[in-house]
mmCIF file of C-alpha atoms and ligand atoms in Angstrom:
data_model
loop_
_atom_site.group_PDB
_atom_site.id
_atom_site.type_symbol
_atom_site.label_atom_id
_atom_site.label_comp_id
_atom_site.label_asym_id
_atom_site.label_seq_id
_atom_site.Cartn_x
_atom_site.Cartn_y
_atom_site.Cartn_z
ATOM 1 C CA MET A 1 98.086 -80.606 29.671
ATOM 2 C CA ASP A 2 97.798 -77.023 30.903
ATOM 3 C CA LYS A 3 98.762 -77.035 34.582
ATOM 4 C CA SER A 4 98.955 -73.235 34.930
ATOM 5 C CA ILE A 5 97.244 -71.406 37.721
ATOM 6 C CA TYR A 6 95.649 -68.235 36.359
ATOM 7 C CA GLN A 7 95.087 -65.268 38.604
ATOM 8 C CA LEU A 8 92.795 -62.250 38.748
ATOM 9 C CA LYS A 9 93.483 -59.576 41.344
ATOM 10 C CA ASN A 10 91.554 -56.385 41.982
ATOM 11 C CA ASP A 11 92.569 -53.061 43.534
ATOM 12 C CA ASN A 12 91.253 -54.162 46.939
ATOM 13 C CA GLY A 13 93.638 -57.106 47.103
ATOM 14 C CA LEU A 14 90.995 -59.753 46.377
ATOM 15 C CA ILE A 15 92.527 -62.625 44.403
ATOM 16 C CA VAL A 16 90.634 -65.279 42.437
ATOM 17 C CA GLU A 17 92.589 -68.149 40.882
ATOM 18 C CA PHE A 18 91.530 -70.847 38.462
ATOM 19 C CA ILE A 19 92.909 -73.581 36.250
ATOM 20 C CA SER A 20 92.212 -74.868 32.755
ATOM 21 C CA GLN A 21 90.732 -78.229 33.843
ATOM 22 C CA GLY A 22 87.025 -77.690 34.382
ATOM 23 C CA GLY A 23 87.745 -73.966 34.701
ATOM 24 C CA LYS A 24 88.081 -74.873 38.392
ATOM 25 C CA ILE A 25 88.190 -71.839 40.660
ATOM 26 C CA THR A 26 90.999 -72.936 42.928
ATOM 27 C CA SER A 27 90.947 -70.039 45.369
ATOM 28 C CA ALA A 28 89.305 -66.809 46.416
ATOM 29 C CA LYS A 29 91.750 -65.048 48.687
ATOM 30 C CA VAL A 30 89.914 -62.440 50.703
ATOM 31 C CA PRO A 31 92.007 -59.767 52.448
ATOM 32 C CA SER A 32 92.039 -60.082 56.235
ATOM 33 C CA GLY A 33 94.289 -57.684 58.177
ATOM 34 C CA ASN A 34 97.734 -57.869 56.584
ATOM 35 C CA ASP A 35 97.014 -61.345 55.289
ATOM 36 C CA TYR A 36 94.185 -63.074 53.471
ATOM 37 C CA VAL A 37 91.775 -65.956 54.023
ATOM 38 C CA ASP A 38 91.109 -68.406 51.215
ATOM 39 C CA VAL A 39 87.360 -69.039 51.315
ATOM 40 C CA VAL A 40 87.171 -71.613 48.504
ATOM 41 C CA ILE A 41 87.424 -75.316 49.365
ATOM 42 C CA GLY A 42 90.243 -77.011 47.514
ATOM 43 C CA TYR A 43 93.815 -78.196 47.591
ATOM 44 C CA ASP A 44 97.315 -76.718 47.756
ATOM 45 C CA THR A 45 98.890 -78.026 44.561
ATOM 46 C CA ILE A 46 97.832 -78.529 40.974
ATOM 47 C CA ASP A 47 98.560 -82.271 41.207
ATOM 48 C CA GLU A 48 96.288 -82.628 44.226
ATOM 49 C CA ILE A 49 93.599 -80.700 42.344
ATOM 50 C CA LEU A 50 93.884 -82.933 39.290
ATOM 51 C CA SER A 51 93.640 -86.120 41.351
ATOM 52 C CA GLY A 52 91.156 -84.715 43.892
ATOM 53 C CA ASP A 53 87.386 -84.314 44.018
ATOM 54 C CA ASP A 54 86.113 -83.967 40.454
ATOM 55 C CA TYR A 55 83.663 -81.177 41.104
ATOM 56 C CA PHE A 56 85.447 -78.789 43.468
ATOM 57 C CA SER A 57 84.748 -75.400 41.853
ATOM 58 C CA ALA A 58 84.346 -76.912 38.388
ATOM 59 C CA MET A 59 82.094 -75.868 35.550
ATOM 60 C CA CYS A 60 79.588 -78.744 35.380
ATOM 61 C CA GLY A 61 77.925 -79.751 32.136
ATOM 62 C CA ARG A 62 76.628 -80.439 29.603
ATOM 63 C CA VAL A 63 73.823 -80.884 32.085
ATOM 64 C CA ALA A 64 74.655 -80.103 35.678
ATOM 65 C CA ASN A 65 72.777 -81.847 38.497
ATOM 66 C CA ARG A 66 70.729 -85.019 38.104
ATOM 67 C CA ILE A 67 68.794 -86.591 35.245
ATOM 68 C CA ALA A 68 66.568 -89.425 36.483
ATOM 69 C CA ASP A 69 67.906 -92.812 35.333
ATOM 70 C CA GLY A 70 70.075 -90.863 32.864
ATOM 71 C CA LYS A 71 67.149 -90.908 30.419
ATOM 72 C CA PHE A 72 65.504 -88.249 28.313
ATOM 73 C CA THR A 73 63.610 -87.959 25.049
ATOM 74 C CA LEU A 74 64.237 -85.172 22.590
ATOM 75 C CA GLU A 75 62.451 -84.683 19.255
ATOM 76 C CA GLY A 76 61.125 -88.241 19.520
ATOM 77 C CA LYS A 77 64.500 -89.856 20.144
ATOM 78 C CA ASP A 78 65.451 -91.590 23.414
ATOM 79 C CA TYR A 79 68.835 -90.909 24.954
ATOM 80 C CA GLN A 80 70.639 -92.858 27.669
ATOM 81 C CA LEU A 81 73.424 -91.125 29.595
ATOM 82 C CA ALA A 82 76.084 -92.699 31.805
ATOM 83 C CA ILE A 83 74.770 -93.510 35.290
ATOM 84 C CA ASN A 84 77.222 -92.108 37.822
ATOM 85 C CA ASN A 85 75.161 -91.196 40.898
ATOM 86 C CA GLY A 86 72.905 -93.901 42.338
ATOM 87 C CA PRO A 87 70.419 -94.565 39.542
ATOM 88 C CA ASN A 88 70.987 -91.114 37.983
ATOM 89 C CA ALA A 89 73.256 -89.212 35.635
ATOM 90 C CA LEU A 90 75.062 -86.399 37.465
ATOM 91 C CA HIS A 91 76.949 -83.318 36.251
ATOM 92 C CA GLY A 92 77.387 -84.289 32.585
ATOM 93 C CA GLY A 93 78.878 -87.745 33.182
ATOM 94 C CA PRO A 94 82.398 -89.026 33.869
ATOM 95 C CA GLU A 95 83.959 -87.025 31.022
ATOM 96 C CA GLY A 96 81.847 -83.945 31.618
ATOM 97 C CA PHE A 97 83.052 -80.361 31.424
ATOM 98 C CA HIS A 98 84.692 -80.633 34.863
ATOM 99 C CA ALA A 99 87.241 -83.045 33.383
ATOM 100 C CA LYS A 100 88.067 -81.085 30.234
ATOM 101 C CA PHE A 101 91.064 -78.849 29.783
ATOM 102 C CA TRP A 102 89.506 -75.627 28.551
ATOM 103 C CA GLU A 103 91.386 -73.213 26.319
ATOM 104 C CA VAL A 104 92.268 -70.146 28.327
ATOM 105 C CA GLU A 105 92.858 -66.725 26.805
ATOM 106 C CA GLN A 106 93.505 -63.534 28.744
ATOM 107 C CA LEU A 107 91.218 -60.760 27.488
ATOM 108 C CA ASN A 108 92.528 -57.925 29.650
ATOM 109 C CA LYS A 109 93.815 -57.263 33.174
ATOM 110 C CA SER A 110 90.532 -58.258 34.751
ATOM 111 C CA SER A 111 89.178 -61.050 32.561
ATOM 112 C CA TYR A 112 89.891 -64.340 30.848
ATOM 113 C CA LYS A 113 87.934 -66.307 28.274
ATOM 114 C CA LEU A 114 87.674 -70.097 28.641
ATOM 115 C CA SER A 115 86.342 -72.142 25.766
ATOM 116 C CA THR A 116 85.713 -75.724 24.799
ATOM 117 C CA THR A 117 83.900 -77.687 22.119
ATOM 118 C CA SER A 118 82.069 -80.870 22.994
ATOM 119 C CA PRO A 119 81.747 -83.108 19.937
ATOM 120 C CA ASP A 120 78.381 -84.387 18.715
ATOM 121 C CA GLY A 121 77.494 -87.478 20.770
ATOM 122 C CA GLU A 122 79.967 -86.855 23.571
ATOM 123 C CA GLU A 123 78.614 -88.452 26.769
ATOM 124 C CA ASN A 124 75.664 -89.365 24.496
ATOM 125 C CA TYR A 125 74.355 -85.807 24.225
ATOM 126 C CA PRO A 126 73.301 -84.755 20.720
ATOM 127 C CA GLY A 127 74.935 -81.902 18.821
ATOM 128 C CA GLU A 128 78.338 -80.289 18.776
ATOM 129 C CA LEU A 129 78.206 -77.829 21.657
ATOM 130 C CA LYS A 130 80.529 -74.832 21.710
ATOM 131 C CA VAL A 131 80.869 -73.213 25.117
ATOM 132 C CA GLU A 132 82.539 -70.008 26.209
ATOM 133 C CA MET A 133 82.879 -68.568 29.679
ATOM 134 C CA VAL A 134 84.336 -65.240 30.617
ATOM 135 C CA TYR A 135 85.738 -65.005 34.138
ATOM 136 C CA SER A 136 86.112 -61.443 35.356
ATOM 137 C CA LEU A 137 86.844 -59.688 38.617
ATOM 138 C CA ASN A 138 85.978 -56.052 39.242
ATOM 139 C CA ASN A 139 86.741 -53.534 41.965
ATOM 140 C CA ASP A 140 83.297 -54.078 43.547
ATOM 141 C CA ASN A 141 84.666 -57.500 44.563
ATOM 142 C CA GLU A 142 82.415 -59.244 42.069
ATOM 143 C CA PHE A 143 83.701 -62.341 40.342
ATOM 144 C CA THR A 144 81.450 -62.910 37.333
ATOM 145 C CA ILE A 145 81.077 -65.889 35.045
ATOM 146 C CA ASP A 146 79.408 -65.114 31.708
ATOM 147 C CA ILE A 147 78.474 -68.371 30.023
ATOM 148 C CA SER A 148 77.330 -68.842 26.453
ATOM 149 C CA ALA A 149 76.783 -71.945 24.339
ATOM 150 C CA THR A 150 75.615 -72.814 20.844
ATOM 151 C CA THR A 151 74.792 -76.121 19.176
ATOM 152 C CA ASP A 152 74.454 -77.517 15.664
ATOM 153 C CA LYS A 153 71.631 -79.965 16.640
ATOM 154 C CA THR A 154 68.829 -79.676 19.169
ATOM 155 C CA THR A 155 70.269 -80.591 22.562
ATOM 156 C CA ILE A 156 69.937 -79.934 26.289
ATOM 157 C CA VAL A 157 72.146 -77.689 28.405
ATOM 158 C CA ASN A 158 72.412 -76.675 32.044
ATOM 159 C CA LEU A 159 75.738 -75.178 33.032
ATOM 160 C CA THR A 160 76.802 -74.240 36.528
ATOM 161 C CA SER A 161 79.880 -73.437 38.517
ATOM 162 C CA HIS A 162 80.386 -75.656 41.569
ATOM 163 C CA PRO A 163 82.558 -73.828 44.136
ATOM 164 C CA TYR A 164 82.281 -74.773 47.799
ATOM 165 C CA PHE A 165 82.787 -71.850 50.183
ATOM 166 C CA ASN A 166 83.722 -71.662 53.838
ATOM 167 C CA LEU A 167 83.944 -68.014 54.867
ATOM 168 C CA LYS A 168 86.100 -68.980 57.877
ATOM 169 C CA GLY A 169 88.631 -70.299 55.388
ATOM 170 C CA CYS A 170 89.113 -73.690 53.794
ATOM 171 C CA GLY A 171 89.600 -76.376 56.456
ATOM 172 C CA ASN A 172 88.608 -74.115 59.353
ATOM 173 C CA GLY A 173 85.721 -76.175 60.660
ATOM 174 C CA ASN A 174 82.250 -76.299 59.185
ATOM 175 C CA ILE A 175 79.677 -73.877 57.830
ATOM 176 C CA LEU A 176 76.848 -74.767 60.239
ATOM 177 C CA ASP A 177 77.003 -71.360 61.950
ATOM 178 C CA HIS A 178 77.122 -69.427 58.675
ATOM 179 C CA LEU A 179 73.936 -67.437 58.132
ATOM 180 C CA LEU A 180 72.140 -68.178 54.908
ATOM 181 C CA GLU A 181 69.531 -66.078 53.163
ATOM 182 C CA ILE A 182 67.867 -67.189 49.914
ATOM 183 C CA ASN A 183 65.495 -65.031 47.894
ATOM 184 C CA ALA A 184 63.063 -67.864 47.173
ATOM 185 C CA ASP A 185 59.429 -68.484 48.110
ATOM 186 C CA THR A 186 59.533 -72.094 46.873
ATOM 187 C CA MET A 187 61.903 -75.002 46.353
ATOM 188 C CA THR A 188 61.684 -78.238 44.385
ATOM 189 C CA PRO A 189 61.409 -81.173 46.824
ATOM 190 C CA THR A 190 62.876 -84.491 45.737
ATOM 191 C CA ASN A 191 62.178 -88.178 46.087
ATOM 192 C CA GLU A 192 64.589 -90.577 47.830
ATOM 193 C CA ASN A 193 66.806 -90.604 44.705
ATOM 194 C CA GLN A 194 67.128 -86.806 44.888
ATOM 195 C CA ILE A 195 65.011 -86.362 41.763
ATOM 196 C CA PRO A 196 62.431 -83.541 41.962
ATOM 197 C CA THR A 197 58.870 -84.712 42.410
ATOM 198 C CA GLY A 198 57.767 -81.820 40.164
ATOM 199 C CA GLU A 199 56.167 -79.930 43.034
ATOM 200 C CA PHE A 200 57.007 -76.319 43.833
ATOM 201 C CA ARG A 201 56.885 -76.371 47.616
ATOM 202 C CA ASN A 202 55.847 -73.210 49.401
ATOM 203 C CA LEU A 203 58.429 -72.564 52.099
ATOM 204 C CA ASP A 204 56.102 -70.900 54.626
ATOM 205 C CA GLY A 205 56.704 -72.429 58.030
ATOM 206 C CA THR A 206 59.311 -74.953 56.842
ATOM 207 C CA ALA A 207 62.916 -75.402 57.961
ATOM 208 C CA MET A 208 63.979 -74.727 54.356
ATOM 209 C CA ASP A 209 62.616 -71.183 54.473
ATOM 210 C CA PHE A 210 65.684 -68.943 54.260
ATOM 211 C CA ARG A 211 63.920 -65.736 53.264
ATOM 212 C CA SER A 212 65.274 -64.240 56.501
ATOM 213 C CA ALA A 213 68.890 -65.005 57.300
ATOM 214 C CA LYS A 214 69.355 -67.891 59.711
ATOM 215 C CA ALA A 215 72.098 -70.324 60.696
ATOM 216 C CA ILE A 216 72.394 -73.268 58.334
ATOM 217 C CA LYS A 217 72.318 -75.653 61.295
ATOM 218 C CA GLU A 218 68.734 -74.625 62.045
ATOM 219 C CA ALA A 219 67.686 -76.477 58.898
ATOM 220 C CA ILE A 220 70.226 -79.292 59.139
ATOM 221 C CA GLU A 221 69.325 -80.088 62.735
ATOM 222 C CA SER A 222 65.582 -79.900 62.037
ATOM 223 C CA ASP A 223 63.379 -82.906 61.359
ATOM 224 C CA ASP A 224 62.411 -81.572 57.927
ATOM 225 C CA GLU A 225 61.565 -84.533 55.729
ATOM 226 C CA GLN A 226 63.717 -83.170 52.841
ATOM 227 C CA VAL A 227 66.763 -82.744 55.088
ATOM 228 C CA LYS A 228 66.292 -86.291 56.439
ATOM 229 C CA LEU A 229 66.202 -87.705 52.888
ATOM 230 C CA CYS A 230 69.811 -86.778 52.152
ATOM 231 C CA GLY A 231 71.271 -85.994 55.581
ATOM 232 C CA GLY A 232 71.614 -82.263 55.034
ATOM 233 C CA ILE A 233 70.895 -79.631 52.445
ATOM 234 C CA ASP A 234 71.272 -80.727 48.830
ATOM 235 C CA HIS A 235 68.344 -78.957 47.207
ATOM 236 C CA ASN A 236 67.237 -76.527 44.558
ATOM 237 C CA TRP A 237 65.557 -73.237 45.435
ATOM 238 C CA VAL A 238 63.422 -71.378 42.890
ATOM 239 C CA ILE A 239 64.891 -67.885 42.842
ATOM 240 C CA ASN A 240 62.237 -65.173 43.013
ATOM 241 C CA LYS A 241 62.142 -63.252 39.763
ATOM 242 C CA ASN A 242 63.202 -59.730 40.544
ATOM 243 C CA GLU A 243 65.893 -58.475 38.253
ATOM 244 C CA ASN A 244 69.251 -57.655 39.774
ATOM 245 C CA ALA A 245 68.193 -58.727 43.279
ATOM 246 C CA CYS A 246 70.580 -60.705 45.403
ATOM 247 C CA ALA A 247 69.583 -64.372 45.040
ATOM 248 C CA LEU A 248 71.503 -65.685 48.029
ATOM 249 C CA ARG A 249 73.615 -64.237 50.799
ATOM 250 C CA LEU A 250 75.989 -66.126 53.068
ATOM 251 C CA THR A 251 77.422 -64.448 56.176
ATOM 252 C CA GLU A 252 80.068 -65.676 58.570
ATOM 253 C CA PRO A 253 78.971 -63.944 61.780
ATOM 254 C CA GLU A 254 82.330 -63.766 63.564
ATOM 255 C CA SER A 255 84.396 -62.178 60.792
ATOM 256 C CA GLY A 256 81.439 -60.475 59.093
ATOM 257 C CA ARG A 257 82.616 -61.852 55.748
ATOM 258 C CA THR A 258 79.838 -62.259 53.197
ATOM 259 C CA LEU A 259 79.273 -63.869 49.862
ATOM 260 C CA GLU A 260 76.388 -62.849 47.622
ATOM 261 C CA LEU A 261 75.050 -64.550 44.547
ATOM 262 C CA TYR A 262 73.524 -62.613 41.638
ATOM 263 C CA THR A 263 72.415 -64.606 38.629
ATOM 264 C CA THR A 264 70.233 -64.875 35.564
ATOM 265 C CA GLN A 265 69.688 -68.572 36.337
ATOM 266 C CA PRO A 266 66.242 -69.665 37.568
ATOM 267 C CA GLY A 267 67.457 -71.814 40.455
ATOM 268 C CA VAL A 268 70.205 -72.378 42.951
ATOM 269 C CA GLN A 269 71.310 -75.785 44.197
ATOM 270 C CA VAL A 270 72.721 -75.479 47.691
ATOM 271 C CA TYR A 271 74.819 -78.427 48.778
ATOM 272 C CA THR A 272 76.301 -78.564 52.271
ATOM 273 C CA ALA A 273 79.165 -80.990 51.554
ATOM 274 C CA ILE A 274 77.369 -83.927 53.114
ATOM 275 C CA HIS A 275 79.852 -86.403 51.646
ATOM 276 C CA PHE A 276 82.951 -84.789 53.190
ATOM 277 C CA ASP A 277 84.009 -87.084 56.035
ATOM 278 C CA GLY A 278 87.380 -85.796 57.222
ATOM 279 C CA SER A 279 89.323 -88.519 55.426
ATOM 280 C CA GLU A 280 90.555 -86.137 52.737
ATOM 281 C CA ALA A 281 92.936 -83.260 53.367
ATOM 282 C CA GLY A 282 92.382 -79.931 51.683
ATOM 283 C CA LYS A 283 94.440 -76.741 51.739
ATOM 284 C CA GLY A 284 97.087 -76.628 54.459
ATOM 285 C CA LYS A 285 96.605 -80.402 54.870
ATOM 286 C CA LYS A 286 93.580 -79.683 57.048
ATOM 287 C CA PRO A 287 90.869 -82.374 56.907
ATOM 288 C CA LEU A 288 87.698 -81.566 55.015
ATOM 289 C CA GLU A 289 85.074 -82.420 57.572
ATOM 290 C CA GLN A 290 81.378 -83.005 56.948
ATOM 291 C CA PHE A 291 79.604 -79.679 56.286
ATOM 292 C CA GLY A 292 83.070 -78.148 55.809
ATOM 293 C CA GLY A 293 81.838 -76.118 52.834
ATOM 294 C CA ILE A 294 78.710 -75.001 51.043
ATOM 295 C CA ALA A 295 78.405 -75.341 47.280
ATOM 296 C CA ILE A 296 76.359 -72.562 45.721
ATOM 297 C CA GLU A 297 75.383 -73.617 42.212
ATOM 298 C CA ALA A 298 73.209 -71.260 40.166
ATOM 299 C CA GLN A 299 71.498 -73.347 37.497
ATOM 300 C CA ASN A 300 68.274 -74.640 35.985
ATOM 301 C CA TYR A 301 66.253 -77.019 38.166
ATOM 302 C CA PRO A 302 67.414 -80.646 38.406
ATOM 303 C CA ASP A 303 66.037 -83.105 35.837
ATOM 304 C CA ALA A 304 64.340 -80.211 34.024
ATOM 305 C CA ILE A 305 64.152 -82.118 30.729
ATOM 306 C CA ASN A 306 61.803 -84.647 32.381
ATOM 307 C CA HIS A 307 59.556 -81.994 33.974
ATOM 308 C CA PRO A 308 57.470 -79.976 31.502
ATOM 309 C CA ASN A 309 56.606 -77.506 34.294
ATOM 310 C CA PHE A 310 60.305 -76.597 34.798
ATOM 311 C CA PRO A 311 62.189 -74.098 32.593
ATOM 312 C CA SER A 312 63.185 -75.856 29.395
ATOM 313 C CA PRO A 313 66.842 -76.869 29.071
ATOM 314 C CA VAL A 314 66.458 -77.376 25.310
ATOM 315 C CA LEU A 315 68.857 -75.473 23.055
ATOM 316 C CA LYS A 316 68.314 -75.381 19.305
ATOM 317 C CA PRO A 317 70.639 -74.486 16.438
ATOM 318 C CA GLY A 318 70.617 -70.724 15.892
ATOM 319 C CA GLU A 319 69.883 -70.019 19.573
ATOM 320 C CA THR A 320 72.448 -68.972 22.163
ATOM 321 C CA TYR A 321 72.369 -70.220 25.740
ATOM 322 C CA LYS A 322 73.410 -67.237 27.855
ATOM 323 C CA GLU A 323 73.647 -67.102 31.640
ATOM 324 C CA GLN A 324 75.505 -65.060 34.202
ATOM 325 C CA ILE A 325 76.662 -66.018 37.682
ATOM 326 C CA THR A 326 78.244 -63.430 39.999
ATOM 327 C CA TYR A 327 79.789 -64.163 43.366
ATOM 328 C CA LYS A 328 80.302 -60.946 45.305
ATOM 329 C CA PHE A 329 82.686 -61.055 48.247
ATOM 330 C CA GLY A 330 82.232 -58.818 51.283
ATOM 331 C CA PHE A 331 85.107 -58.341 53.729
HETATM 332 C C1 BGC B 401 75.023 -82.396 44.151
HETATM 333 C C2 BGC B 401 75.421 -83.360 45.244
HETATM 334 C C3 BGC B 401 76.671 -84.050 44.817
HETATM 335 C C4 BGC B 401 77.729 -83.036 44.539
HETATM 336 C C5 BGC B 401 78.959 -83.693 44.013
HETATM 337 C C6 BGC B 401 76.116 -81.420 43.976
HETATM 338 O O1 BGC B 401 75.788 -80.552 42.944
HETATM 339 O O2 BGC B 401 73.820 -81.751 44.432
HETATM 340 O O3 BGC B 401 74.411 -84.292 45.491
HETATM 341 O O4 BGC B 401 77.101 -84.958 45.796
HETATM 342 O O5 BGC B 401 77.285 -82.104 43.609
HETATM 343 O O6 BGC B 401 80.037 -82.848 44.102
#
C-alpha cells in the first residue's frame, strides 16, 4: 500500500499534494503573507485520509455521479451496477477509482503520471479500462489534470476529480459568502432522486443563474425548487461552449483568493457539502460544518447513458477518452 504524499511546488510557493489512493489531492497550499492557507478540504494524516470520506478530492469513476437505479443498456445488453446512493449508483461503486491505489510515476519537476487498469467486469462495467492521468502544476498557478482512457470492449466512462474547496482555508467556517460565477446558460434539473429529468433549464431569472458572480447563499437561501429538493446546491451546469473560457470562478471576498476552472468537459457538478454536519474533524481537528466546502467536479452530465439528448459517455475500442480539468489558483 503506497502511503506516500507526493508534492508539486511552483516558483510562486503554491504547493499541491496528492496520494496514490484515488489520486486524492490532499492539499493546495496557497501562499498568504509569510505562511500559506490550505484551501482543499481534507485531513491531517494519511491514516485519517484512508479511513475518511471516500470522495474527498478523489478521481471518481468509472462513471462519476449518478446512474438511475444503477441500470443501463449497452449494445443490447442490460447492466446492473451496485446501488450505493439511495436508489442509484454513485461515483463508480464501492470499489470505484477513488478506492484504488494508482501507480504513481514522476515525469519531471512539475508533473506526475498516475495510472490504473480496471479489469473487464469490475463493478459490473464491461471492458478492461486503462486510465492515465497527468497531474501538473505550472508557474501560472494552474494545476491541470489530463485524463485519458482506453477500453477493449464498448463501455461507458465519465471521470472527474472531486476536490472540495474553501478559500478561507479548510475548517474555517463555510463557503456561503464565497462568490460563484458559472459560465452556463442552462443546467440539468433533477427529480427527487437527484436524477436529471432530461430538461435543459434556462437559468434566466432563477436563483441558479450564476452568470454574474453572486454569493452562494443567495441560491441556498432562496426558495428555488431545485435547491429545496436536496437542501443546497448539488447540481450540474451545462458549460457554455466557448473554447478556453473560464467555466467557473470562485472568489473569497475578504482575502480576494480565487479559484478558476477551465475544462474540456461539457458540465460541472457543483456540490456544497450538504452532508457535512460538524461531527467529523478535518485538518487541524477543526469540524467540517455543513457548507464547509464546495466540490467543483468537471464532468459529463449525470446519468448521461440513460439520456440520449446528453453527450454520450460511450467509449469504444480504438477510441481514446481524453479530458482536461484545470484549477487555477489566484492569491
Ligand atoms: C454528489 C453528491 C454526493 C457527493 C459525495 C457529489 O458528487 O453530487 O450528491 O453526496 O458527491 O461525496
